[in-house]
Structure formats: C-alpha cells, structure tokens
XYZ file of C-alpha atoms in Angstrom:
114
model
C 22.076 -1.010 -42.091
C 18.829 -2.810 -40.704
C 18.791 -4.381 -44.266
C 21.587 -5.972 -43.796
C 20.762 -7.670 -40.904
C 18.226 -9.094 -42.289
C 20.127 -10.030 -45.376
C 22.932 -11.949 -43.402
C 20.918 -12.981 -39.903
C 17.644 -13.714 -41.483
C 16.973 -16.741 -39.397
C 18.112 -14.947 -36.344
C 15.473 -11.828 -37.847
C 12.590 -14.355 -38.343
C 12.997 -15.261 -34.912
C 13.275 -11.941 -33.194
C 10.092 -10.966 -35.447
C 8.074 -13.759 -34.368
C 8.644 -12.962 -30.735
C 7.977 -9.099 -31.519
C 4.615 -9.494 -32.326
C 3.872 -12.159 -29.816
C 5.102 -9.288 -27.049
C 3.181 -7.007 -28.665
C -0.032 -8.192 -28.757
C 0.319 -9.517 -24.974
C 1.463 -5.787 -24.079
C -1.722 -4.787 -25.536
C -4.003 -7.318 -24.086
C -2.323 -5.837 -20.764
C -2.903 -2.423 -21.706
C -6.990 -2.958 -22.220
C -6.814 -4.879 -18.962
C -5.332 -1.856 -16.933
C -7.603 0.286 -19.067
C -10.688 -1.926 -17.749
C -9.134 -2.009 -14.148
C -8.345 1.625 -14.016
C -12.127 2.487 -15.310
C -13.655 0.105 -12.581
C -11.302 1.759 -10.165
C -12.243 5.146 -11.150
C -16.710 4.057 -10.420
C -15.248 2.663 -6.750
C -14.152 5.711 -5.608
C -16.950 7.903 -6.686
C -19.054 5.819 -4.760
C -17.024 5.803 -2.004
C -16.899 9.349 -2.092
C -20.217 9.317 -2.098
C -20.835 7.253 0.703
C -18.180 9.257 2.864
C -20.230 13.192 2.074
C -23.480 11.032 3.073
C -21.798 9.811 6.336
C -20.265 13.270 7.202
C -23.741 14.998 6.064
C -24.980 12.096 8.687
C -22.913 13.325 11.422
C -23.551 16.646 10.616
C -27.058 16.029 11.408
C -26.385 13.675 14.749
C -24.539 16.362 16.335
C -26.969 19.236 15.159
C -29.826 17.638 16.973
C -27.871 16.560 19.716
C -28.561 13.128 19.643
C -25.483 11.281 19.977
C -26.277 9.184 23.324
C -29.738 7.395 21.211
C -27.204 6.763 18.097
C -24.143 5.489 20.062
C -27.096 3.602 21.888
C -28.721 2.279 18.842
C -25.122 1.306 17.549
C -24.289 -0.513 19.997
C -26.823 -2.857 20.242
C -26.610 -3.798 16.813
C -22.622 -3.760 16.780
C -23.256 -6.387 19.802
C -26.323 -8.650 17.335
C -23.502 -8.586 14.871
C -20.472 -9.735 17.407
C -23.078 -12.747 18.612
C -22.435 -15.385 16.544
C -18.949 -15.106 16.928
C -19.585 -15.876 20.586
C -20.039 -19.415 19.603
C -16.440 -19.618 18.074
C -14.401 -18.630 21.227
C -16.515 -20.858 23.429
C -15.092 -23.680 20.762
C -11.707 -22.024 21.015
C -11.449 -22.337 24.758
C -12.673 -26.392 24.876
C -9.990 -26.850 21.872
C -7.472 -25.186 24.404
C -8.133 -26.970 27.174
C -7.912 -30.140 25.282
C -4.303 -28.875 23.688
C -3.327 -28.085 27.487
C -4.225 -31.680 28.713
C -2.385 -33.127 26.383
C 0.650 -31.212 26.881
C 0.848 -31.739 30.490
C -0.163 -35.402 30.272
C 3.107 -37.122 31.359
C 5.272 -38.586 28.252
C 5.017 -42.727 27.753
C 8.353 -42.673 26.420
C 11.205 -43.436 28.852
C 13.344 -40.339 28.505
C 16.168 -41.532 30.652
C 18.288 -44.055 28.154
C-alpha cells in the first residue's frame, strides 16, 4: 500500500520526506538540549539540598547553644549594611515625586472654558 503512494504521489512523497528528516533531526537537537537541561537541573538541586541540611544543621546548633539573640543581632546589622545603598534610591524617589506632584497641581495654561 505505502508503495503505492509513492508510486502515484511521488512528488507529494519527496516532499513529506524532506520535511521528515528536517523534524527529526530538530526533535533530536531538542532532545540533547532537555537532556543537557535536565542534567544541569539535576547538580542544582543537590547543591541546594546541600545548602538547606547545612542551614538546618546551622540552626540546629544556634538553638543548642542558645544563642539566638547574638545571631538575630549579628543578622541584623548586616541585613541593615546590605539595605544601605538602597537608601539612596528612595531619597531620589521622593524628590522625583515631589517634582511629579508640582507639576500636577501647577494650574493648566490652556483655557479650558471654550
């Protein structure tokens, strides 16, 4: 039967052939991308399982020697060196919104009453 088709349709075949292999060898490509993703994947999680045991081990330890007041402490100032910088930006944010706020209630130039 599939002899026939080519037989009769065998510009029609050459076509669908052509295109075959071209799908094939991108569904390949594909599949040694995913392969590659999957893989890399696979290494971020181990290490993130890693990290998480270390941080619970970590914990384990705080709370064992009672000495959660010197780490939330400790934390904090370096939570507040790391929020610093970004001081800067809402001090530029609030001069950028008063400027927006004078210009919206400057009164309009344009005679609205026509």
């Amino acid at each position: 039967m599939i002899h026939l088709v080519f037989i009769r349709g065998w510009k029609l075949s050459l076509v669908i052939i052509s295109f075959g292999s071209v799908i094939f060898i991108t569904i390949a490509i594909l599949f040694k991308v995913v392969i590659k993703l999957t893989i890399i994947e696979l290494k971020a999680y181990g290490k993130a399982g890693i990290v998480a045991e270390e941080v619970i081990s970590s914990i384990r330890t705080v709370l064992a020697y009672n000495g959660q007041e010197k780490e939330i402490h400790s934390y904090g100032i370096l939570s507040l060196g790391q929020a610093s910088p970004l001081i800067q930006a809402f001090y530029e944010a609030r001069v950028a919104a008063y400027v927006i706020w004078q210009i919206i209630d400057e009164p309009s130039k344009i005679n609205m009453n026509l």
